[in-house]
Every structure is written in structure tokens, then in C-alpha cells.
Amino acid sequence: YQNGSEYTKYWGNGNVDILLKVKASGSLIDSGYITIFTRVYGYTYDHYKADLSNGGRTAVSVSNAADTNNTTLEATIAGWSDITVATAGAPYSIDLGDGAADYDVQVDCGGHAIQDVYEKLKYLAEEDQSGEAYTRADASYTEVKTAPYGTFAGGVFFGARGVGLINVATADALNYVLTDSANATHQCPSPPVAISAPNLIDDTRIQIYNVTTSTEIDNAVVAGGSGYSYVVTVGVDVQLDDVIRMRATYVDGATAKEPIEALGVITAAGCSFIDTQVDDAVYNAWAVDGSTVTEFSADYPNTQVDSDDADGETTKVRFGAWFKYNLTTEDGIANYFGGIETPSANVIKVITATLDLKIDNVSTTALRFTDTDVRLYRDDNTTLVATGSTGSIGIDYSGVPDVVETGTSGLTTAESNKLDSIYSNAAEALTEDSFLALK
């Protein structure tokens, strides 16, 4: 290279003895300096800046050796287009868990293994590639001649000064060391761990939430046929002993699974939720595809639901089906989860401690729920109609106040035995019917 440009090559490979022009019209070109590179893919690299201003013969020693960490076919590496190098827009701020630091060069690893990244950087620095003359990020930095972007040894990538990495494969979180622009070194403090729910079925909406920091970690749909897994780094994304909440909802047409909510704790091994999804018997009995119900819509960030029905007639069952389907959306699982309970097919109860839900009829047409045998109500027995609702809402109910329980479920064994004993030894014999009424 001479004066920033590649010298037109007229020599062969191996040792050379060549004559180079360093003066034109009586003036030295670039003060007589020339840089000799050896950048042959699959070998270590070298370069030397020589001063030819005095003329005569100048001996330059550059050498290379086979690079055992750089053996992937060039054609394969050329196809890794998601590994990129950026310099425009520097400095780049990167935090490996010990505070943000600035870098002059940012390498996007695209999730590749760290050795792939090393080989791609070697490829980009070989002859005829974009970095064939790259030597260092700043003229004041020490050069790394064998691999100018960084070296690789023992499965670990050591970035040259000023070269930062992002989107490193999670499996390699500990397998790289960076040196920032200020010449300080950085390495991830701990290995990545997984937050997992291996039993969840595909198309399940899942939300992972850090209760300790009040931060949503992930909100996604399960796919791939092997449950759910999300990798985090302790000390960066989460801390040991952070409480993690998992919510999972599933609706497929007129079929649904019961929503799941569970808590776990981050340990050195991660956090795993072993929950099995069971059929939502109420939703399935309704036989309504909640995704097709269009007369209701969530009014985020408010806790109310808007209704807009042209003919003014709908059913409480359709509302319930819509609500359960809405829980499978990103916003629904985050904001409305646990907002209703359906102990039976004819009871839809709003849990006000979880969601202060009301219905706002935004249409001038009055809305009437026609299935009077289904009870839709708030558990504090206050009105479901939002203040300022444009149209009126009729939520008539002609059945019993709530589900009647006739067994002893909910009691401990000791409590149940005591109750049976009271019944058996009562001074006045009671019929079964009268006992149930008394209970």
C-alpha cells in the first residue's frame, strides 16, 4: 500500500525482490513510505511500514503461519452476511455488566459462535476484502498484526483495542474479552442461563416478567415444538434471586387452555416453570371463537373495554370468549391477565382487585346482552357500565346469584369430618335438603 492505495501488483507469491517507485516529478510519494502486507486467508497476518525515501535496497521481513482457528471454507464465511463491521457513528457504547464503555469499531456477531466471528473478521481483513489494509482502530493504539480485529486462543476471542462486539451467541457469553477505546478490558461476569417452560405448546402466548425490578423480560408466542426457553445473563439482564413471573395463555379458535400464572426465582441454573396446560372447559363449552368477536375492544392503557355493536345485541358468552382470546395478545397478557374468572359456563366474574374493568358503550345504539341466563358482574357488585358511556348497556340476569356449592370442597379433611359429625349428632334430625339449605 502506498499513500492509502493498493500498489498495482506485478509480482508472484512467496519471497519477492521488487523495484517500487517512491518518487514522482522529483517529489517523494507519501514521504517515501510504503506498507507491505501479507493477508492470505487461512494464515496469520503480518505487515510492515518501510521508509524507502533514501533509495537503495531495503530488506523487509513479513511472515505468516497456518492459522488452525481459521479453516472454514471462504465460500462458507462469505455467506455469513449477518456478521458485520461498523465504524461510522463511533463511539459505540457497550455494557458487559461492569458499566458502559466506548469502542471505535462495532462488530455485530449476528448470534454466531465466537469462532465464526473470528474467522469472519480474518476473512474481511484478507487481500481484496474491505479490511485488507486495516491495522488498528486508532493510530495511537498498538497494532495486532496477526489478526488486526482480534485474536483467538483457547476458545476465547480477544478483541483488539477499540473493537467491540454485540449480539454474541449466548453460549459464548464468557468466551470473549474486549478492550475499550480507553484501553480497559471487559468480560461478561457470569454465564447465560435459561428461563424455560418446556411443557408449553406451540402458539401459546407467554409473558416473562421480573417482579423484583418491575420489568418485562419477554412477551412472545411459543413456537418450534419444544416448549419455551429464553436466555438471560446473570449480572446483566437479571440478578440472582430475582423473582420471575410467568404467564401463559392459549386460544385456538373455539378451543382454549386455562391461563397459567406462576412465580420462580433466578438461580445459577436459571429458572424453569414445569406447568401443564389443561383444557379451559368453560371456553370450550361456549363454542365461540374469541378471535372473531369484533364488538369489543381493549381500551389500553385504560382498564375499560369499549363496545361498539351496530345492532345493539350481543351475549355475555361472546364477551367472555373475546376477553379470553385477548389474553393471548401481547398487550392483553400484560394488562388484563387475571381480570375475570369463569367458575362455570354461566358465570363471568370481574376480579376488581386485579382489573378494575368496566364496559364503555362508545356507540349511540343501546347495547343489550341477550343471554340472561349468564351472569356477568363485578365481584364488588358495583356497576359494570363505565362512567360517561355514550350508549346505555343492559346486563340483565334471570338466574341464581352465583354458583351453589353442595359438597365440602374447599374444606380440609379435619374440617369436613367435623362438619359431618355435627350433622350426624344434631339434636334434631335434618333432611339432606334442609342441611344443604342451612349450609
GROMACS .gro file of C-alpha atoms in nm:
model
  439
    1TYR     CA    1   0.000   0.000   0.000
    2GLN     CA    2   0.129   0.344  -0.096
    3ASN     CA    3  -0.029   0.675   0.002
    4GLY     CA    4  -0.354   0.499   0.104
    5SER     CA    5  -0.395   0.295  -0.215
    6GLU     CA    6  -0.303  -0.057  -0.313
    7TYR     CA    7   0.010  -0.070  -0.528
    8THR     CA    8  -0.063  -0.243  -0.858
    9LYS     CA    9   0.071  -0.595  -0.815
   10TYR     CA   10   0.308  -0.739  -1.072
   11TRP     CA   11   0.489  -0.998  -0.857
   12GLY     CA   12   0.412  -1.357  -0.767
   13ASN     CA   13   0.364  -1.532  -0.434
   14GLY     CA   14   0.637  -1.619  -0.186
   15ASN     CA   15   0.959  -1.427  -0.135
   16VAL     CA   16   0.996  -1.125  -0.365
   17ASP     CA   17   1.270  -0.888  -0.475
   18ILE     CA   18   1.097  -0.596  -0.645
   19LEU     CA   19   1.155  -0.237  -0.751
   20LEU     CA   20   0.897   0.019  -0.636
   21LYS     CA   21   0.852   0.378  -0.746
   22VAL     CA   22   0.859   0.617  -0.447
   23LYS     CA   23   0.928   0.949  -0.618
   24ALA     CA   24   0.736   1.130  -0.891
   25SER     CA   25   0.847   1.455  -1.061
   26GLY     CA   26   1.122   1.491  -0.807
   27SER     CA   27   0.893   1.461  -0.502
   28LEU     CA   28   0.858   1.167  -0.268
   29ILE     CA   29   0.521   0.993  -0.271
   30ASP     CA   30   0.386   0.988   0.087
   31SER     CA   31   0.734   1.085   0.216
   32GLY     CA   32   0.869   0.763   0.071
   33TYR     CA   33   0.671   0.528   0.294
   34ILE     CA   34   0.515   0.206   0.175
   35THR     CA   35   0.335  -0.069   0.372
   36ILE     CA   36   0.385  -0.434   0.285
   37PHE     CA   37   0.101  -0.672   0.385
   38THR     CA   38   0.071  -1.046   0.387
   39ARG     CA   39  -0.301  -1.119   0.418
   40VAL     CA   40  -0.356  -1.472   0.289
   41TYR     CA   41  -0.673  -1.640   0.416
   42GLY     CA   42  -0.612  -1.936   0.646
   43TYR     CA   43  -0.281  -1.797   0.770
   44THR     CA   44  -0.179  -1.547   1.034
   45TYR     CA   45  -0.131  -1.196   0.901
   46ASP     CA   46   0.160  -0.953   0.909
   47HIS     CA   47   0.254  -0.609   0.777
   48TYR     CA   48   0.542  -0.365   0.790
   49LYS     CA   49   0.570   0.005   0.711
   50ALA     CA   50   0.901   0.071   0.534
   51ASP     CA   51   1.080   0.401   0.469
   52LEU     CA   52   1.218   0.392   0.115
   53SER     CA   53   1.300   0.762   0.099
   54ASN     CA   54   1.675   0.705   0.084
   55GLY     CA   55   1.652   0.470  -0.214
   56GLY     CA   56   1.874   0.165  -0.237
   57ARG     CA   57   1.779  -0.177  -0.117
   58THR     CA   58   1.558  -0.218   0.192
   59ALA     CA   59   1.503  -0.558   0.349
   60VAL     CA   60   1.150  -0.610   0.485
   61SER     CA   61   1.059  -0.912   0.693
   62VAL     CA   62   0.694  -1.019   0.697
   63SER     CA   63   0.589  -1.372   0.772
   64ASN     CA   64   0.285  -1.594   0.816
   65ALA     CA   65   0.195  -1.936   0.951
   66ALA     CA   66  -0.105  -2.167   0.920
   67ASP     CA   67  -0.393  -2.049   1.143
   68THR     CA   68  -0.552  -2.359   1.297
   69ASN     CA   69  -0.851  -2.149   1.412
   70ASN     CA   70  -0.921  -2.028   1.058
   71THR     CA   71  -1.005  -2.335   0.850
   72THR     CA   72  -1.366  -2.282   0.736
   73LEU     CA   73  -1.409  -2.257   0.360
   74GLU     CA   74  -1.401  -1.899   0.233
   75ALA     CA   75  -1.724  -1.957   0.041
   76THR     CA   76  -1.897  -2.054   0.363
   77ILE     CA   77  -1.771  -1.750   0.553
   78ALA     CA   78  -1.862  -1.519   0.266
   79GLY     CA   79  -2.223  -1.629   0.316
   80TRP     CA   80  -2.230  -1.511   0.679
   81SER     CA   81  -2.372  -1.173   0.582
   82ASP     CA   82  -2.519  -1.118   0.930
   83ILE     CA   83  -2.171  -1.069   1.076
   84THR     CA   84  -2.092  -0.704   1.002
   85VAL     CA   85  -1.837  -0.439   1.097
   86ALA     CA   86  -1.931  -0.075   1.152
   87THR     CA   87  -1.708   0.226   1.210
   88ALA     CA   88  -1.932   0.516   1.109
   89GLY     CA   89  -2.114   0.659   1.407
   90ALA     CA   90  -1.844   0.575   1.663
   91PRO     CA   91  -1.803   0.580   1.956
   92TYR     CA   92  -2.020   0.276   2.026
   93SER     CA   93  -2.133   0.216   2.383
   94ILE     CA   94  -2.132  -0.148   2.501
   95ASP     CA   95  -2.200  -0.276   2.853
   96LEU     CA   96  -2.080  -0.622   2.955
   97GLY     CA   97  -2.218  -0.585   3.304
   98ASP     CA   98  -1.947  -0.366   3.454
   99GLY     CA   99  -2.068  -0.037   3.310
  100ALA     CA  100  -2.087   0.112   2.962
  101ALA     CA  101  -1.763   0.162   2.769
  102ASP     CA  102  -1.689   0.319   2.430
  103TYR     CA  103  -1.548   0.142   2.126
  104ASP     CA  104  -1.430   0.269   1.787
  105VAL     CA  105  -1.544  -0.037   1.591
  106GLN     CA  106  -1.865  -0.235   1.644
  107VAL     CA  107  -1.889  -0.593   1.524
  108ASP     CA  108  -2.242  -0.734   1.503
  109CYS     CA  109  -2.195  -1.106   1.555
  110GLY     CA  110  -2.547  -1.195   1.440
  111GLY     CA  111  -2.571  -1.465   1.708
  112HIS     CA  112  -2.288  -1.668   1.555
  113ALA     CA  113  -2.043  -1.874   1.757
  114ILE     CA  114  -1.743  -1.667   1.865
  115GLN     CA  115  -1.503  -1.867   1.646
  116ASP     CA  116  -1.723  -1.793   1.344
  117VAL     CA  117  -1.687  -1.425   1.427
  118TYR     CA  118  -1.309  -1.455   1.446
  119GLU     CA  119  -1.295  -1.629   1.109
  120LYS     CA  120  -1.526  -1.371   0.950
  121LEU     CA  121  -1.302  -1.090   1.076
  122LYS     CA  122  -0.999  -1.270   0.934
  123TYR     CA  123  -1.187  -1.304   0.605
  124LEU     CA  124  -1.272  -0.932   0.597
  125ALA     CA  125  -0.905  -0.844   0.654
  126GLU     CA  126  -0.765  -1.063   0.378
  127GLU     CA  127  -0.646  -0.936   0.042
  128ASP     CA  128  -0.923  -0.797  -0.182
  129GLN     CA  129  -1.172  -0.759   0.106
  130SER     CA  130  -1.295  -0.439   0.272
  131GLY     CA  131  -1.044  -0.456   0.560
  132GLU     CA  132  -0.737  -0.563   0.362
  133ALA     CA  133  -0.544  -0.255   0.483
  134TYR     CA  134  -0.699  -0.229   0.831
  135THR     CA  135  -0.433  -0.227   1.101
  136ARG     CA  136  -0.591  -0.066   1.412
  137ALA     CA  137  -0.888   0.144   1.518
  138ASP     CA  138  -0.676   0.449   1.602
  139ALA     CA  139  -0.322   0.549   1.508
  140SER     CA  140  -0.230   0.567   1.879
  141TYR     CA  141  -0.326   0.205   1.951
  142THR     CA  142  -0.091  -0.091   1.949
  143GLU     CA  143  -0.132  -0.299   1.637
  144VAL     CA  144  -0.230  -0.666   1.646
  145LYS     CA  145  -0.057  -0.775   1.329
  146THR     CA  146  -0.152  -1.145   1.323
  147ALA     CA  147  -0.527  -1.065   1.331
  148PRO     CA  148  -0.599  -0.690   1.330
  149TYR     CA  149  -0.954  -0.706   1.471
  150GLY     CA  150  -0.864  -0.951   1.746
  151THR     CA  151  -0.702  -1.286   1.818
  152PHE     CA  152  -0.845  -1.624   1.914
  153ALA     CA  153  -0.695  -1.872   2.159
  154GLY     CA  154  -0.832  -2.148   2.381
  155GLY     CA  155  -1.185  -2.089   2.253
  156VAL     CA  156  -1.174  -1.721   2.357
  157PHE     CA  157  -1.175  -1.415   2.131
  158PHE     CA  158  -0.953  -1.128   2.247
  159GLY     CA  159  -1.065  -0.810   2.076
  160ALA     CA  160  -0.804  -0.562   1.961
  161ARG     CA  161  -0.823  -0.225   2.135
  162GLY     CA  162  -1.135  -0.033   2.035
  163VAL     CA  163  -1.314  -0.333   1.878
  164GLY     CA  164  -1.649  -0.411   2.046
  165LEU     CA  165  -1.891  -0.699   1.992
  166ILE     CA  166  -2.270  -0.708   2.004
  167ASN     CA  167  -2.521  -0.992   1.952
  168VAL     CA  168  -2.273  -1.258   2.057
  169ALA     CA  169  -2.410  -1.613   2.077
  170THR     CA  170  -2.540  -1.670   2.429
  171ALA     CA  171  -2.334  -1.988   2.458
  172ASP     CA  172  -2.020  -1.773   2.419
  173ALA     CA  173  -2.105  -1.508   2.679
  174LEU     CA  174  -1.782  -1.584   2.867
  175ASN     CA  175  -1.573  -1.658   2.561
  176TYR     CA  176  -1.465  -1.310   2.464
  177VAL     CA  177  -1.266  -1.029   2.620
  178LEU     CA  178  -1.291  -0.672   2.493
  179THR     CA  179  -1.053  -0.380   2.527
  180ASP     CA  180  -1.232  -0.048   2.501
  181SER     CA  181  -1.105   0.276   2.349
  182ALA     CA  182  -0.959   0.378   2.686
  183ASN     CA  183  -0.758   0.052   2.694
  184ALA     CA  184  -0.964  -0.107   2.977
  185THR     CA  185  -1.062  -0.473   2.946
  186HIS     CA  186  -1.412  -0.614   2.991
  187GLN     CA  187  -1.568  -0.959   3.010
  188CYS     CA  188  -1.919  -1.081   3.092
  189PRO     CA  189  -1.930  -1.155   3.466
  190SER     CA  190  -2.128  -1.480   3.451
  191PRO     CA  191  -2.256  -1.736   3.202
  192PRO     CA  192  -2.600  -1.714   3.049
  193VAL     CA  193  -2.888  -1.911   3.199
  194ALA     CA  194  -3.230  -2.003   3.061
  195ILE     CA  195  -3.577  -1.912   3.176
  196SER     CA  196  -3.778  -2.206   3.048
  197ALA     CA  197  -4.124  -2.357   3.036
  198PRO     CA  198  -4.064  -2.681   2.844
  199ASN     CA  199  -4.423  -2.810   2.859
  200LEU     CA  200  -4.590  -2.517   2.682
  201ILE     CA  201  -4.743  -2.596   2.344
  202ASP     CA  202  -4.688  -2.403   2.024
  203ASP     CA  203  -4.894  -2.086   1.971
  204THR     CA  204  -4.910  -2.020   2.345
  205ARG     CA  205  -4.870  -1.654   2.435
  206ILE     CA  206  -4.616  -1.620   2.716
  207GLN     CA  207  -4.504  -1.324   2.921
  208ILE     CA  208  -4.191  -1.335   3.137
  209TYR     CA  209  -4.180  -1.054   3.393
  210ASN     CA  210  -3.915  -0.964   3.650
  211VAL     CA  211  -4.121  -0.887   3.960
  212THR     CA  212  -3.816  -0.767   4.152
  213THR     CA  213  -3.732  -0.494   3.902
  214SER     CA  214  -4.085  -0.446   3.758
  215THR     CA  215  -3.950  -0.517   3.410
  216GLU     CA  216  -4.096  -0.725   3.128
  217ILE     CA  217  -3.827  -0.964   3.003
  218ASP     CA  218  -4.013  -1.125   2.714
  219ASN     CA  219  -4.359  -1.132   2.558
  220ALA     CA  220  -4.379  -1.380   2.275
  221VAL     CA  221  -4.557  -1.671   2.112
  222VAL     CA  222  -4.417  -2.021   2.168
  223ALA     CA  223  -4.301  -2.196   1.851
  224GLY     CA  224  -4.070  -2.476   1.744
  225GLY     CA  225  -4.237  -2.772   1.912
  226SER     CA  226  -4.006  -2.791   2.214
  227GLY     CA  227  -4.163  -2.558   2.467
  228TYR     CA  228  -4.027  -2.219   2.567
  229SER     CA  229  -3.676  -2.103   2.654
  230TYR     CA  230  -3.528  -1.755   2.685
  231VAL     CA  231  -3.163  -1.696   2.769
  232VAL     CA  232  -3.054  -1.420   3.011
  233THR     CA  233  -2.720  -1.329   3.164
  234VAL     CA  234  -2.698  -1.303   3.542
  235GLY     CA  235  -2.547  -0.970   3.636
  236VAL     CA  236  -2.660  -0.810   3.311
  237ASP     CA  237  -3.023  -0.898   3.233
  238VAL     CA  238  -3.116  -1.035   3.576
  239GLN     CA  239  -2.966  -1.083   3.920
  240LEU     CA  240  -2.954  -1.394   4.136
  241ASP     CA  241  -3.270  -1.433   4.348
  242ASP     CA  242  -3.479  -1.206   4.123
  243VAL     CA  243  -3.843  -1.319   4.134
  244ILE     CA  244  -3.971  -1.407   3.787
  245ARG     CA  245  -4.339  -1.433   3.691
  246MET     CA  246  -4.456  -1.646   3.400
  247ARG     CA  247  -4.797  -1.604   3.240
  248ALA     CA  248  -4.921  -1.829   2.962
  249THR     CA  249  -5.245  -1.818   2.762
  250TYR     CA  250  -5.369  -2.027   2.471
  251VAL     CA  251  -5.671  -1.992   2.245
  252ASP     CA  252  -5.712  -2.162   1.910
  253GLY     CA  253  -6.048  -2.082   1.754
  254ALA     CA  254  -6.317  -2.219   1.987
  255THR     CA  255  -6.064  -2.422   2.191
  256ALA     CA  256  -5.861  -2.287   2.480
  257LYS     CA  257  -5.636  -2.386   2.768
  258GLU     CA  258  -5.665  -2.249   3.119
  259PRO     CA  259  -5.440  -1.945   3.174
  260ILE     CA  260  -5.131  -2.015   3.383
  261GLU     CA  261  -4.950  -1.780   3.619
  262ALA     CA  262  -4.650  -1.898   3.820
  263LEU     CA  263  -4.357  -1.750   4.009
  264GLY     CA  264  -3.996  -1.862   4.008
  265VAL     CA  265  -3.655  -1.741   4.126
  266ILE     CA  266  -3.336  -1.687   3.926
  267THR     CA  267  -3.061  -1.922   4.041
  268ALA     CA  268  -2.721  -2.012   3.899
  269ALA     CA  269  -2.903  -2.278   3.696
  270GLY     CA  270  -3.169  -2.039   3.562
  271CYS     CA  271  -3.542  -2.060   3.622
  272SER     CA  272  -3.774  -2.333   3.497
  273PHE     CA  273  -4.153  -2.347   3.510
  274ILE     CA  274  -4.287  -2.703   3.487
  275ASP     CA  275  -4.656  -2.641   3.424
  276THR     CA  276  -4.901  -2.842   3.219
  277GLN     CA  277  -5.173  -2.666   3.026
  278VAL     CA  278  -5.521  -2.809   3.086
  279ASP     CA  279  -5.834  -2.754   2.881
  280ASP     CA  280  -6.045  -2.447   2.959
  281ALA     CA  281  -6.375  -2.633   2.996
  282VAL     CA  282  -6.583  -2.316   3.012
  283TYR     CA  283  -6.439  -2.156   2.699
  284ASN     CA  284  -6.463  -2.483   2.510
  285ALA     CA  285  -6.828  -2.526   2.619
  286TRP     CA  286  -6.912  -2.178   2.492
  287ALA     CA  287  -6.803  -2.288   2.141
  288VAL     CA  288  -6.729  -1.928   2.041
  289ASP     CA  289  -6.411  -1.829   1.858
  290GLY     CA  290  -6.300  -1.526   2.056
  291SER     CA  291  -6.081  -1.403   1.771
  292THR     CA  292  -6.393  -1.343   1.559
  293VAL     CA  293  -6.572  -1.125   1.816
  294THR     CA  294  -6.543  -0.768   1.690
  295GLU     CA  295  -6.794  -0.573   1.901
  296PHE     CA  296  -6.547  -0.548   2.191
  297SER     CA  297  -6.202  -0.391   2.201
  298ALA     CA  298  -5.950  -0.318   2.474
  299ASP     CA  299  -5.907   0.049   2.557
  300TYR     CA  300  -5.540   0.050   2.662
  301PRO     CA  301  -5.397   0.190   2.881
  302ASN     CA  302  -5.741   0.222   3.046
  303THR     CA  303  -5.886  -0.078   3.225
  304GLN     CA  304  -6.217  -0.049   3.043
  305VAL     CA  305  -6.340  -0.241   2.740
  306ASP     CA  306  -6.508  -0.050   2.458
  307SER     CA  307  -6.819  -0.191   2.292
  308ASP     CA  308  -6.949  -0.088   1.952
  309ASP     CA  309  -7.228  -0.308   1.813
  310ALA     CA  310  -7.435  -0.188   1.520
  311ASP     CA  311  -7.746  -0.395   1.600
  312GLY     CA  312  -7.715  -0.340   1.975
  313GLU     CA  313  -7.733  -0.708   2.068
  314THR     CA  314  -7.458  -0.940   2.185
  315THR     CA  315  -7.408  -1.206   2.451
  316LYS     CA  316  -7.208  -1.230   2.768
  317VAL     CA  317  -7.060  -1.552   2.636
  318ARG     CA  318  -6.921  -1.363   2.336
  319PHE     CA  319  -6.772  -1.106   2.574
  320GLY     CA  320  -6.610  -1.383   2.779
  321ALA     CA  321  -6.473  -1.555   2.469
  322TRP     CA  322  -6.333  -1.225   2.339
  323PHE     CA  323  -6.172  -1.149   2.676
  324LYS     CA  324  -6.001  -1.487   2.693
  325TYR     CA  325  -5.877  -1.457   2.335
  326ASN     CA  326  -5.748  -1.105   2.408
  327LEU     CA  327  -5.526  -1.254   2.679
  328THR     CA  328  -5.326  -1.422   2.402
  329THR     CA  329  -5.218  -1.084   2.262
  330GLU     CA  330  -4.904  -0.903   2.374
  331ASP     CA  331  -5.096  -0.623   2.546
  332GLY     CA  332  -5.371  -0.847   2.677
  333ILE     CA  333  -5.147  -1.084   2.872
  334ALA     CA  334  -4.955  -0.787   3.014
  335ASN     CA  335  -5.257  -0.577   3.118
  336TYR     CA  336  -5.572  -0.790   3.153
  337PHE     CA  337  -5.441  -1.123   3.288
  338GLY     CA  338  -5.649  -1.248   3.581
  339GLY     CA  339  -5.916  -0.989   3.515
  340ILE     CA  340  -6.206  -1.236   3.503
  341GLU     CA  341  -6.293  -1.574   3.645
  342THR     CA  342  -6.539  -1.822   3.494
  343PRO     CA  343  -6.627  -2.082   3.760
  344SER     CA  344  -6.899  -2.217   3.531
  345ALA     CA  345  -7.030  -2.160   3.180
  346ASN     CA  346  -7.299  -1.921   3.308
  347VAL     CA  347  -7.081  -1.710   3.538
  348ILE     CA  348  -6.833  -1.443   3.429
  349LYS     CA  349  -6.690  -1.256   3.728
  350VAL     CA  350  -6.466  -0.949   3.707
  351ILE     CA  351  -6.191  -0.965   3.971
  352THR     CA  352  -6.166  -0.599   4.064
  353ALA     CA  353  -5.855  -0.642   4.278
  354THR     CA  354  -5.675  -0.745   3.958
  355LEU     CA  355  -5.855  -0.537   3.697
  356ASP     CA  356  -6.097  -0.252   3.765
  357LEU     CA  357  -6.280  -0.341   3.445
  358LYS     CA  358  -6.589  -0.165   3.314
  359ILE     CA  359  -6.759  -0.160   2.976
  360ASP     CA  360  -6.790   0.162   2.777
  361ASN     CA  361  -7.053   0.161   2.502
  362VAL     CA  362  -6.895   0.405   2.255
  363SER     CA  363  -7.194   0.371   2.017
  364THR     CA  364  -7.514   0.576   2.038
  365THR     CA  365  -7.701   0.247   1.992
  366ALA     CA  366  -7.801   0.088   2.322
  367LEU     CA  367  -7.625  -0.241   2.394
  368ARG     CA  368  -7.813  -0.539   2.534
  369PHE     CA  369  -7.672  -0.874   2.643
  370THR     CA  370  -7.940  -1.123   2.537
  371ASP     CA  371  -7.826  -1.433   2.728
  372THR     CA  372  -8.000  -1.351   3.057
  373ASP     CA  373  -7.916  -1.696   3.196
  374VAL     CA  374  -7.548  -1.596   3.215
  375ARG     CA  375  -7.431  -1.367   3.494
  376LEU     CA  376  -7.166  -1.104   3.411
  377TYR     CA  377  -7.073  -0.894   3.713
  378ARG     CA  378  -6.800  -0.730   3.919
  379ASP     CA  379  -6.707  -0.905   4.242
  380ASP     CA  380  -6.762  -0.581   4.437
  381ASN     CA  381  -7.119  -0.569   4.299
  382THR     CA  382  -7.072  -0.220   4.155
  383THR     CA  383  -7.187  -0.132   3.805
  384LEU     CA  384  -7.004  -0.266   3.501
  385VAL     CA  385  -7.105   0.038   3.296
  386ALA     CA  386  -6.825   0.292   3.259
  387THR     CA  387  -6.891   0.649   3.365
  388GLY     CA  388  -6.971   0.860   3.061
  389SER     CA  389  -7.066   0.563   2.844
  390THR     CA  390  -7.221   0.706   2.527
  391GLY     CA  391  -7.485   0.438   2.491
  392SER     CA  392  -7.670   0.251   2.760
  393ILE     CA  393  -7.589  -0.112   2.846
  394GLY     CA  394  -7.837  -0.378   2.959
  395ILE     CA  395  -7.682  -0.663   3.155
  396ASP     CA  396  -7.993  -0.845   3.275
  397TYR     CA  397  -7.965  -1.173   3.466
  398SER     CA  398  -8.253  -1.409   3.549
  399GLY     CA  399  -8.069  -1.691   3.728
  400VAL     CA  400  -7.945  -1.758   4.082
  401PRO     CA  401  -7.698  -1.510   4.232
  402ASP     CA  402  -7.395  -1.734   4.190
  403VAL     CA  403  -7.278  -2.094   4.170
  404VAL     CA  404  -7.416  -2.306   4.457
  405GLU     CA  405  -7.168  -2.549   4.608
  406THR     CA  406  -7.324  -2.861   4.758
  407GLY     CA  407  -7.020  -3.062   4.860
  408THR     CA  408  -6.740  -2.994   5.108
  409SER     CA  409  -6.473  -2.888   4.857
  410GLY     CA  410  -6.256  -2.609   4.993
  411LEU     CA  411  -6.253  -2.762   5.343
  412THR     CA  412  -5.963  -2.950   5.492
  413THR     CA  413  -6.018  -3.317   5.581
  414ALA     CA  414  -6.044  -3.226   5.951
  415GLU     CA  415  -6.297  -2.950   5.879
  416SER     CA  416  -6.504  -3.181   5.659
  417ASN     CA  417  -6.508  -3.456   5.928
  418LYS     CA  418  -6.611  -3.204   6.192
  419LEU     CA  419  -6.895  -3.079   5.974
  420ASP     CA  420  -7.015  -3.434   5.911
  421SER     CA  421  -7.002  -3.506   6.284
  422ILE     CA  422  -7.216  -3.201   6.362
  423TYR     CA  423  -7.468  -3.318   6.106
  424SER     CA  424  -7.478  -3.674   6.239
  425ASN     CA  425  -7.510  -3.580   6.606
  426ALA     CA  426  -7.755  -3.292   6.572
  427ALA     CA  427  -8.029  -3.293   6.835
  428GLU     CA  428  -8.290  -3.253   6.566
  429ALA     CA  429  -8.269  -3.468   6.258
  430LEU     CA  430  -8.236  -3.266   5.941
  431THR     CA  431  -8.318  -3.386   5.595
  432GLU     CA  432  -8.043  -3.369   5.335
  433ASP     CA  433  -8.225  -3.090   5.154
  434SER     CA  434  -8.264  -2.878   5.466
  435PHE     CA  435  -7.898  -2.936   5.562
  436LEU     CA  436  -7.781  -2.808   5.225
  437ALA     CA  437  -8.006  -2.507   5.255
  438LEU     CA  438  -7.867  -2.435   5.602
  439LYS     CA  439  -7.512  -2.475   5.477
   0.00000   0.00000   0.00000
